PDB file of C-alpha atoms in Angstrom:
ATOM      1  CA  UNK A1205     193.394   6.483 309.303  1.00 55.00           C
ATOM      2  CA  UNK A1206     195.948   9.396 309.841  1.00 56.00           C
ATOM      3  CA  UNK A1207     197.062   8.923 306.143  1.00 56.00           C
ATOM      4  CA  UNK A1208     194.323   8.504 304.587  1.00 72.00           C
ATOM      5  CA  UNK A1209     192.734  11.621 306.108  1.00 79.00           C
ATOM      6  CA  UNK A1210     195.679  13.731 305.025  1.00 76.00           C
ATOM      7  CA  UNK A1211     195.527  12.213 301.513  1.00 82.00           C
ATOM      8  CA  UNK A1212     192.049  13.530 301.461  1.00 82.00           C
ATOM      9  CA  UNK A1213     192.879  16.831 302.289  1.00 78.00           C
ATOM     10  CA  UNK A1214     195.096  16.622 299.579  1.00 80.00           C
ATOM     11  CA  UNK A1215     192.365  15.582 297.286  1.00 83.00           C
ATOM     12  CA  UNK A1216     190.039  18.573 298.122  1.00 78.00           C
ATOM     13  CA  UNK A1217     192.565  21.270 297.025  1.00 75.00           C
ATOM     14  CA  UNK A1218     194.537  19.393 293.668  1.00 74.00           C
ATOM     15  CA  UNK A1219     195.342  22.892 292.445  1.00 75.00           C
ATOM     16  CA  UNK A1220     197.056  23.919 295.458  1.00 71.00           C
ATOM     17  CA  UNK A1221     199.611  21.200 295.175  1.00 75.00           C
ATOM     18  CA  UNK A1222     199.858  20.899 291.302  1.00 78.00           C
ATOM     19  CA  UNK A1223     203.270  19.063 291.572  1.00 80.00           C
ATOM     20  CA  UNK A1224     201.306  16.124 293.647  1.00 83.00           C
ATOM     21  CA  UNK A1225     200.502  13.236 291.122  1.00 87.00           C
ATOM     22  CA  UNK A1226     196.153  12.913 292.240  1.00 89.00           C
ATOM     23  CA  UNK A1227     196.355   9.929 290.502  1.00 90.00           C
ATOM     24  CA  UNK A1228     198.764   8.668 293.555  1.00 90.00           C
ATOM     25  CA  UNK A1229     196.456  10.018 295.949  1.00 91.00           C
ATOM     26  CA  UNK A1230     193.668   8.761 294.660  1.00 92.00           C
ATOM     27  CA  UNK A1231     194.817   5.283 294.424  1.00 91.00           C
ATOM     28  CA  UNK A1232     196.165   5.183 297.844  1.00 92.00           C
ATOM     29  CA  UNK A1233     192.891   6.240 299.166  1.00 92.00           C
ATOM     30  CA  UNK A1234     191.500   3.617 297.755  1.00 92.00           C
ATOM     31  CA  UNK A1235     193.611   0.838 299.137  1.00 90.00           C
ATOM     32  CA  UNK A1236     193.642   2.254 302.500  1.00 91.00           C
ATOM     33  CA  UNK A1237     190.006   3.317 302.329  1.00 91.00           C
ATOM     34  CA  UNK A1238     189.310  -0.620 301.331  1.00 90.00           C
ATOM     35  CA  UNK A1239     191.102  -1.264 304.694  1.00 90.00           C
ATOM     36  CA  UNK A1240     189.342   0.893 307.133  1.00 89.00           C
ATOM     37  CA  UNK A1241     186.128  -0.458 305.720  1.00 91.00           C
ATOM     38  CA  UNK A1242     185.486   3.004 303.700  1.00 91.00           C
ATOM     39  CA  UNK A1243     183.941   0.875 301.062  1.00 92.00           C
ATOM     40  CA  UNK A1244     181.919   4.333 299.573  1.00 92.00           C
ATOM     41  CA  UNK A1245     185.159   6.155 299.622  1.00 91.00           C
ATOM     42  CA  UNK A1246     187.326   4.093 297.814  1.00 92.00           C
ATOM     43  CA  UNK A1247     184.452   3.570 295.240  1.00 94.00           C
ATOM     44  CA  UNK A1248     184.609   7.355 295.001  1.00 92.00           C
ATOM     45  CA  UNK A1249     188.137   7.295 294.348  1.00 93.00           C
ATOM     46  CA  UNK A1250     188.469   4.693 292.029  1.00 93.00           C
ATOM     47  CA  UNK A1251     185.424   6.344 290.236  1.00 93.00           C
ATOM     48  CA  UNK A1252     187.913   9.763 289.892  1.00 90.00           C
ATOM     49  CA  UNK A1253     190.651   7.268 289.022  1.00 92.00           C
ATOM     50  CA  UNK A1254     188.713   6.641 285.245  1.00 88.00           C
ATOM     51  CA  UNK A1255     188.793  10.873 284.909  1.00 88.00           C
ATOM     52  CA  UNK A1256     192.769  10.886 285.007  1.00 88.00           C
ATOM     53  CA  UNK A1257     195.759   9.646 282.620  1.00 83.00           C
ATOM     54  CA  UNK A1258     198.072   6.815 284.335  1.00 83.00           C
ATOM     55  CA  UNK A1259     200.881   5.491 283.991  1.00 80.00           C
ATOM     56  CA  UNK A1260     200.256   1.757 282.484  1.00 80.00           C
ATOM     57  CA  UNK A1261     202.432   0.274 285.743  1.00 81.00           C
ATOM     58  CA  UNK A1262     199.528   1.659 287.898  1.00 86.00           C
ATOM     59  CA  UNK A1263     196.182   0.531 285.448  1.00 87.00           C
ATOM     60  CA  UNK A1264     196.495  -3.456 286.311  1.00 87.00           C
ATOM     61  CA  UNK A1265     196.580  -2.773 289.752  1.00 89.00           C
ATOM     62  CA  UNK A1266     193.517   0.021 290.100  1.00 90.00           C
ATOM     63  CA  UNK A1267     191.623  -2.779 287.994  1.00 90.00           C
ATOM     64  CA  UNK A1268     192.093  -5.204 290.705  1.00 90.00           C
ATOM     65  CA  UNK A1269     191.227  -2.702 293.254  1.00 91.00           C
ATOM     66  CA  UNK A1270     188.062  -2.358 291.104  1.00 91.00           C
ATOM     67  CA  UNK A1271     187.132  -6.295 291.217  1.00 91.00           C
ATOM     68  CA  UNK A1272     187.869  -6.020 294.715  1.00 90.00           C
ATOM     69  CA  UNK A1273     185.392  -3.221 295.884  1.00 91.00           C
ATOM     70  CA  UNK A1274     182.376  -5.218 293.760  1.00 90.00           C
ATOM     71  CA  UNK A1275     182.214  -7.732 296.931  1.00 87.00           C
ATOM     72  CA  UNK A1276     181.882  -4.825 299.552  1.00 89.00           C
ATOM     73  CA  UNK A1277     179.327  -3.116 301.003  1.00 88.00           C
ATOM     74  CA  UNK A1278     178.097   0.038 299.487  1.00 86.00           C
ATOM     75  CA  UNK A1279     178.351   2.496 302.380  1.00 87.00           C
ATOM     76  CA  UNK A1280     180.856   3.473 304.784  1.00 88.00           C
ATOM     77  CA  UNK A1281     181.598   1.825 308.455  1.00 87.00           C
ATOM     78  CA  UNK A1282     179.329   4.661 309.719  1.00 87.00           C
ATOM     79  CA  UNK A1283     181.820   4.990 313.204  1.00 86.00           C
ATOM     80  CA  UNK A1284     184.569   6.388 310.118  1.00 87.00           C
ATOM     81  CA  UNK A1285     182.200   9.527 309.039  1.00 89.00           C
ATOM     82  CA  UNK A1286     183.677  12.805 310.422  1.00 89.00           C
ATOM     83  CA  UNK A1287     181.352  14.526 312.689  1.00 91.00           C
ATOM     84  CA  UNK A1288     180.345  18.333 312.250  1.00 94.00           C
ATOM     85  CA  UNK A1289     180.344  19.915 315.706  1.00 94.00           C
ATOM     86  CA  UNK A1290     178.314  22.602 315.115  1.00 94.00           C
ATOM     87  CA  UNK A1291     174.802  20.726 314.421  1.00 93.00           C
ATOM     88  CA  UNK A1292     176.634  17.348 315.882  1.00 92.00           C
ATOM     89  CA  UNK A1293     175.413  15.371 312.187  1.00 93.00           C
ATOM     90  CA  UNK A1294     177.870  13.135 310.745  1.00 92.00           C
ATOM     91  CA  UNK A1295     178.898  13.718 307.130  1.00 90.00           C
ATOM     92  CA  UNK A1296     180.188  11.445 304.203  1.00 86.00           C
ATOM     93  CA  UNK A1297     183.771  10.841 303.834  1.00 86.00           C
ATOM     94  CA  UNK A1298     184.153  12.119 300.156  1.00 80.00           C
ATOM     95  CA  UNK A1299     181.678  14.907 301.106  1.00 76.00           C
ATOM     96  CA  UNK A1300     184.441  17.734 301.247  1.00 77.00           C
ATOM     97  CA  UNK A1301     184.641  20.158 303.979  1.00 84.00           C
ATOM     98  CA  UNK A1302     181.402  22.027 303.992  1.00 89.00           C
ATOM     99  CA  UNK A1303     178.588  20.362 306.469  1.00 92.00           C
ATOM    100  CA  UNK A1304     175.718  18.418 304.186  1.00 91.00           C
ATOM    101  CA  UNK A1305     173.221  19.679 307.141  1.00 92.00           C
ATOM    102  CA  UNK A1306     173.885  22.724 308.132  1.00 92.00           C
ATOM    103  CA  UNK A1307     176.846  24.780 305.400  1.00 92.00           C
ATOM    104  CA  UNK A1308     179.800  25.042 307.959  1.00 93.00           C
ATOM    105  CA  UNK A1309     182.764  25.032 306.477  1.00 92.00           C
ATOM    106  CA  UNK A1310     185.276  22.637 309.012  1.00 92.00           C
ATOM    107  CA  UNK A1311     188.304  23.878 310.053  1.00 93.00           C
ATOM    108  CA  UNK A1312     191.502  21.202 310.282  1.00 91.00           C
ATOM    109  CA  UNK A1313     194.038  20.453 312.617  1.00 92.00           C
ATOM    110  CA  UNK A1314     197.177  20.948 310.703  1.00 87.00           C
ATOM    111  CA  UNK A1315     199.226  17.875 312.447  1.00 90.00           C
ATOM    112  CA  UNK A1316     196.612  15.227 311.931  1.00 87.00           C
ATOM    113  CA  UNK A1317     194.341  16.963 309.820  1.00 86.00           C
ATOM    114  CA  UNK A1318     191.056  16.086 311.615  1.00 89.00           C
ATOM    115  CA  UNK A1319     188.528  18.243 312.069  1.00 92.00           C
ATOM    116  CA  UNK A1320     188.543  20.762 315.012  1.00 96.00           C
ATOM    117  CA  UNK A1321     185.737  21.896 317.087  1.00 97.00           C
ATOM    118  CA  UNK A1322     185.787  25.877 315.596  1.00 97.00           C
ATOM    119  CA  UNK A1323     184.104  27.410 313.269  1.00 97.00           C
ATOM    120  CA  UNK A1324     184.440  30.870 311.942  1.00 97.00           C
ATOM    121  CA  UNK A1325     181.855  33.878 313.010  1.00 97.00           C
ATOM    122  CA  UNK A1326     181.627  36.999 311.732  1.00 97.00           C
ATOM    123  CA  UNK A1327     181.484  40.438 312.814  1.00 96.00           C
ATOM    124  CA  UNK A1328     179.210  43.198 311.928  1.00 96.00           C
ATOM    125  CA  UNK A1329     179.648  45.901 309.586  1.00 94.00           C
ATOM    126  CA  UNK A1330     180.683  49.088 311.326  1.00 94.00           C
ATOM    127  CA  UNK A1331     182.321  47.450 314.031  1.00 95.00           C
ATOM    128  CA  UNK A1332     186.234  47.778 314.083  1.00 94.00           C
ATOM    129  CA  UNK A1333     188.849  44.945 314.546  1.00 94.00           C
ATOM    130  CA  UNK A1334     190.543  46.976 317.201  1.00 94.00           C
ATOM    131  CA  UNK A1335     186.635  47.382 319.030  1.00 96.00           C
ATOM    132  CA  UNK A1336     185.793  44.212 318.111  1.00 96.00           C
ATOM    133  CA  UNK A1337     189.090  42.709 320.126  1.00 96.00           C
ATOM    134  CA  UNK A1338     188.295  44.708 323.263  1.00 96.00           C
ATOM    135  CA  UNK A1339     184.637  43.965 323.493  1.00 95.00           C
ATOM    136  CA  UNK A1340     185.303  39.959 323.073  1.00 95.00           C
ATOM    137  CA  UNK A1341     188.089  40.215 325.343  1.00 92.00           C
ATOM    138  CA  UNK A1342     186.199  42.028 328.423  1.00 90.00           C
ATOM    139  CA  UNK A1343     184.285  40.263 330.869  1.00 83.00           C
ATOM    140  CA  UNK A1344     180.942  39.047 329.769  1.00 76.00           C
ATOM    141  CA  UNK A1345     177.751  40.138 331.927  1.00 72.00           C
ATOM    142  CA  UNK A1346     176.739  38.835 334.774  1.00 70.00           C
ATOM    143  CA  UNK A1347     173.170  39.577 334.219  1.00 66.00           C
ATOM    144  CA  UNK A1348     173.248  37.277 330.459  1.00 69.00           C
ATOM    145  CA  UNK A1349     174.674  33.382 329.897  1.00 77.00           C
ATOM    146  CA  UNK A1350     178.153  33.134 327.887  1.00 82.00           C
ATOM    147  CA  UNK A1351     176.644  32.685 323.768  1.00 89.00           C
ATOM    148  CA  UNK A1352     177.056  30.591 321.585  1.00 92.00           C
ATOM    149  CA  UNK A1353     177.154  32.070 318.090  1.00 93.00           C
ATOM    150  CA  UNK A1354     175.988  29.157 316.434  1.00 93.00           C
ATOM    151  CA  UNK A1355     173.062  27.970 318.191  1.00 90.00           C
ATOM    152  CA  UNK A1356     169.917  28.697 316.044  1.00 85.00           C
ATOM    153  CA  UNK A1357     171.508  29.349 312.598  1.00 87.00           C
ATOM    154  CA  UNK A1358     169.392  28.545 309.236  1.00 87.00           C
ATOM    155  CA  UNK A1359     171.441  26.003 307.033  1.00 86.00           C
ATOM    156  CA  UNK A1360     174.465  28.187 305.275  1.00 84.00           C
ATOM    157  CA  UNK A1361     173.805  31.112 306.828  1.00 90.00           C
ATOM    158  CA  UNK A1362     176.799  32.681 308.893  1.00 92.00           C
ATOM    159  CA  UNK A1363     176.753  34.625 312.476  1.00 95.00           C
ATOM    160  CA  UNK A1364     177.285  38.034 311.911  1.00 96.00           C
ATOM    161  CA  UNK A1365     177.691  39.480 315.611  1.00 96.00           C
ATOM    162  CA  UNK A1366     176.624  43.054 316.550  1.00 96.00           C
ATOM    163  CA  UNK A1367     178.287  44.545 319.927  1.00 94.00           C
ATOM    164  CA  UNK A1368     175.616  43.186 322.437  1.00 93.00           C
ATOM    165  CA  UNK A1369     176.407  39.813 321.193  1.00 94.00           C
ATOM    166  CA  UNK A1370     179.724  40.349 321.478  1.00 95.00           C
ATOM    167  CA  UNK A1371     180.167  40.737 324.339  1.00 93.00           C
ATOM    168  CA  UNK A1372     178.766  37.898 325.510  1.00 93.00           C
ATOM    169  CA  UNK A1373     181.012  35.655 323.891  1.00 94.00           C
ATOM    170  CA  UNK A1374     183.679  34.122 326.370  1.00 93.00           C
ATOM    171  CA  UNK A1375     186.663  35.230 325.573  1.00 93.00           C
ATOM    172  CA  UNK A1376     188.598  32.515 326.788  1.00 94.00           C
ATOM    173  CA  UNK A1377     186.441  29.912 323.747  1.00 96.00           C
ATOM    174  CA  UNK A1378     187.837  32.932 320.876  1.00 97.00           C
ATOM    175  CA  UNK A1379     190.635  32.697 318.884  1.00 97.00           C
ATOM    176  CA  UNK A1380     191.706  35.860 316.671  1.00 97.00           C
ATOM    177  CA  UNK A1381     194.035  35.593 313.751  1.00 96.00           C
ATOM    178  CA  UNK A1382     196.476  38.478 312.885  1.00 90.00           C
ATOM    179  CA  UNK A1383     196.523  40.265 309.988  1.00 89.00           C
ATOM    180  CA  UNK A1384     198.972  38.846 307.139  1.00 87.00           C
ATOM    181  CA  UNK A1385     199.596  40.958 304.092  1.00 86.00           C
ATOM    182  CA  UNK A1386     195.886  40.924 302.038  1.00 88.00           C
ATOM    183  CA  UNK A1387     194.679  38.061 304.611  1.00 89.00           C
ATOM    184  CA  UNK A1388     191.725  40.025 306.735  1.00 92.00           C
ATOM    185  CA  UNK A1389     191.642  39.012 310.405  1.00 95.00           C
ATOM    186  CA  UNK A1390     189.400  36.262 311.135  1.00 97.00           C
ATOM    187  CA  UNK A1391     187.497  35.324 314.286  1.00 98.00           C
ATOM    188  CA  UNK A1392     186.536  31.596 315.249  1.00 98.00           C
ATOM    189  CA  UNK A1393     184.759  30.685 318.047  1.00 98.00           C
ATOM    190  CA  UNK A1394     185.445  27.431 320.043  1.00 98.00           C
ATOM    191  CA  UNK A1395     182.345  24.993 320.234  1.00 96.00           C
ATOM    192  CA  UNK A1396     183.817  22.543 322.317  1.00 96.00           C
ATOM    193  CA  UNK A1397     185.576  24.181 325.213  1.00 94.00           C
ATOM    194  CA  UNK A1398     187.074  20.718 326.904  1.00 96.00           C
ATOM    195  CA  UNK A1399     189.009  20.266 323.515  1.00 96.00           C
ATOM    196  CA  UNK A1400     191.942  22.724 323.653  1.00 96.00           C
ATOM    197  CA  UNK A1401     193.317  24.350 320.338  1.00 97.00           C
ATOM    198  CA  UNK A1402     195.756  26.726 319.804  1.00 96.00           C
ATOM    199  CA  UNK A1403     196.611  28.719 317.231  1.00 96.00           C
ATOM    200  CA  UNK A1404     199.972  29.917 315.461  1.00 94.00           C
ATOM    201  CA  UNK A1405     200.916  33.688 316.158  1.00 91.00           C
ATOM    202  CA  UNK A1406     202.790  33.617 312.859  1.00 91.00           C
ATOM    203  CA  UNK A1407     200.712  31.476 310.237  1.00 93.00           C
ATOM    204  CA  UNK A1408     197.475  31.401 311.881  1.00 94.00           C
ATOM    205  CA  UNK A1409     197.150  27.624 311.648  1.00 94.00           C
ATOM    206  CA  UNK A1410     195.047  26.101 314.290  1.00 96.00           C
ATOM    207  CA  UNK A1411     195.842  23.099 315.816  1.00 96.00           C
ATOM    208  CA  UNK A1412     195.029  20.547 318.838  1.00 96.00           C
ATOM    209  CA  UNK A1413     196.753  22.290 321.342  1.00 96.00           C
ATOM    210  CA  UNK A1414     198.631  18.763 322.193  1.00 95.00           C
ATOM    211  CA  UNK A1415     199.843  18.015 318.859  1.00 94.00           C
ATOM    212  CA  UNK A1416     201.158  22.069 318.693  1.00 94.00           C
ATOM    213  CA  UNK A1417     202.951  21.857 322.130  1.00 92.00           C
ATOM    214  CA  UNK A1418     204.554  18.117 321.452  1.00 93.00           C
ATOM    215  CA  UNK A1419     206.220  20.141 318.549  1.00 91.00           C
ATOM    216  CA  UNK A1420     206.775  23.211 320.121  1.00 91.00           C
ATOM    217  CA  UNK A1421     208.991  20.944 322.796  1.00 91.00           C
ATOM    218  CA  UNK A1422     210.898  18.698 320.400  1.00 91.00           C
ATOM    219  CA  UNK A1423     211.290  21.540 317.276  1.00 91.00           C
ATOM    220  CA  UNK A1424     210.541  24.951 318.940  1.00 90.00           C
ATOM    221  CA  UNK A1425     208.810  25.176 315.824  1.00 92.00           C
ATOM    222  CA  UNK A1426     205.478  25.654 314.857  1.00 93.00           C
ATOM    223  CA  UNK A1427     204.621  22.265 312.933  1.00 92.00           C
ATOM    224  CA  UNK A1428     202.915  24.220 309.697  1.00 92.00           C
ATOM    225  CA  UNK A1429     205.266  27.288 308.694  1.00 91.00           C
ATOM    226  CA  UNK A1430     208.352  26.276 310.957  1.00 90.00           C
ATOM    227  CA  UNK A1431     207.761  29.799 312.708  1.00 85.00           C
ATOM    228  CA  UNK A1432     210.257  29.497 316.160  1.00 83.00           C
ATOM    229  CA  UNK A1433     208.010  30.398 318.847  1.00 70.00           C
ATOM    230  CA  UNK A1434     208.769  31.151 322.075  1.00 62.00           C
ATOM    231  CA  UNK A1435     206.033  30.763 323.557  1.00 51.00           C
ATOM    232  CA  UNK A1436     202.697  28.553 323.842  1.00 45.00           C
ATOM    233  CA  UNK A1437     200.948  30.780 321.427  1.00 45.00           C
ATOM    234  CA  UNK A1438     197.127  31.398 321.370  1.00 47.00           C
ATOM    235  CA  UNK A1439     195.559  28.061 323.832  1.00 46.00           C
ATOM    236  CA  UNK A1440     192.081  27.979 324.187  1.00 44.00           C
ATOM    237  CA  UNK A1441     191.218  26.056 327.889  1.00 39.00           C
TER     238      UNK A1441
END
């Protein structure tokens, strides 16, 4: 499953690796896909297969993979579709990374490549970065519950939060990237506070914060951009 879910990353973003043969990825998300009991997903990528020009080694083989998938089910072992943890609704493995149900873009765990429980919120105009950090640091108030910027959203629209909301956020479920050359900062808020993540100071990667610190110990790396750091980095508790 670990493979196959990075070979679908791969798959969502062909032009960002335009020296990776999709025809490769493809087929081997098919094959493993036919394993798991993804029957819908390798049907999907055997369907993309018929877009792209192969070698003639690979052709006999994908044709067998075709007669093979005819005997399957149609659909997906349902306990394989990733989950969005914002409005908890499970979504299609060839569905890309935006929710069907509610328009939030997933965020990845660059290690395994599964899906994290953060999501990116907004701030609003007029507010600045170095405010904004302060506010969403400090305390919240006593006198209000912690928020949760995500409760109550229409389908694709994104929370944009004023100052009062702001500062009700716990700071301890925020994670704040850093500004890198034209890269704005970004703010993401952890839904799922029992799931730690962590985030690169250099690269701004987020990952489970197990998988980062079982690197950090046996590279003193960061696992994405190879960045030596010293230290634990950004963990969300």
């Amino acid at each position: 499953m670990l493979f196959c879910t990075r070979a679908r990353f791969i798959a969502a973003y062909p032009s960002a690796l335009p020296l990776v043969s999709m025809g490769i990825v493809y087929f081997f998300i098919a094959n493993v896909a036919q394993e798991m009991g993804a029957f819908k997903l390798a049907r999907s990528s055997l369907e993309k297969l018929k877009t792209l020009s192969l070698h003639s080694n690979m052709q006999r083989a994908i044709d067998v993979a075709t007669l093979k998938i005819r005997s399957k089910k149609i659909s997906d072992d349902p306990s394989l579709n990733p989950k969005c943890f914002v409005c908890g609704l499970s979504n299609g493995l060839d569905k890309g990374k935006t929710c069907l149900h509610c328009g939030t873009e997933s965020i990845n765990c660059f290690v395994s490549f599964e899906n994290l429980p953060v999501a990116e919120f907004w701030i609003a105009e007029g507010i600045e970065e170095k405010e904004a950090r302060i506010v969403i640091e400090s305390e919240p108030p006593l006198t209000h519950n912690s928020l949760n910027p995500f409760d109550k959203l229409r389908k694709g629209e994104k929370p944009r939060l004023d100052k009062d909301k702001l500062a009700r956020l716990d700071g301890s479920r925020v994670l704040i990237s850093t500004k890198i050359g034209s890269f704005p900062v970004r703010y993401f808020f952890n839904i799922i506070p029992t799931i730690s993540v962590s985030m690169c100071p250099e690269c701004n990667h987020i990952f489970h914060s197990d998988d980062y610190e079982m690197h950090l110990l046996s590279t003193g790396k960061c696992p994405f951009c190879r960045f030596g750091v010293k230290t634990k980095g950004v963990i969300i508790n």
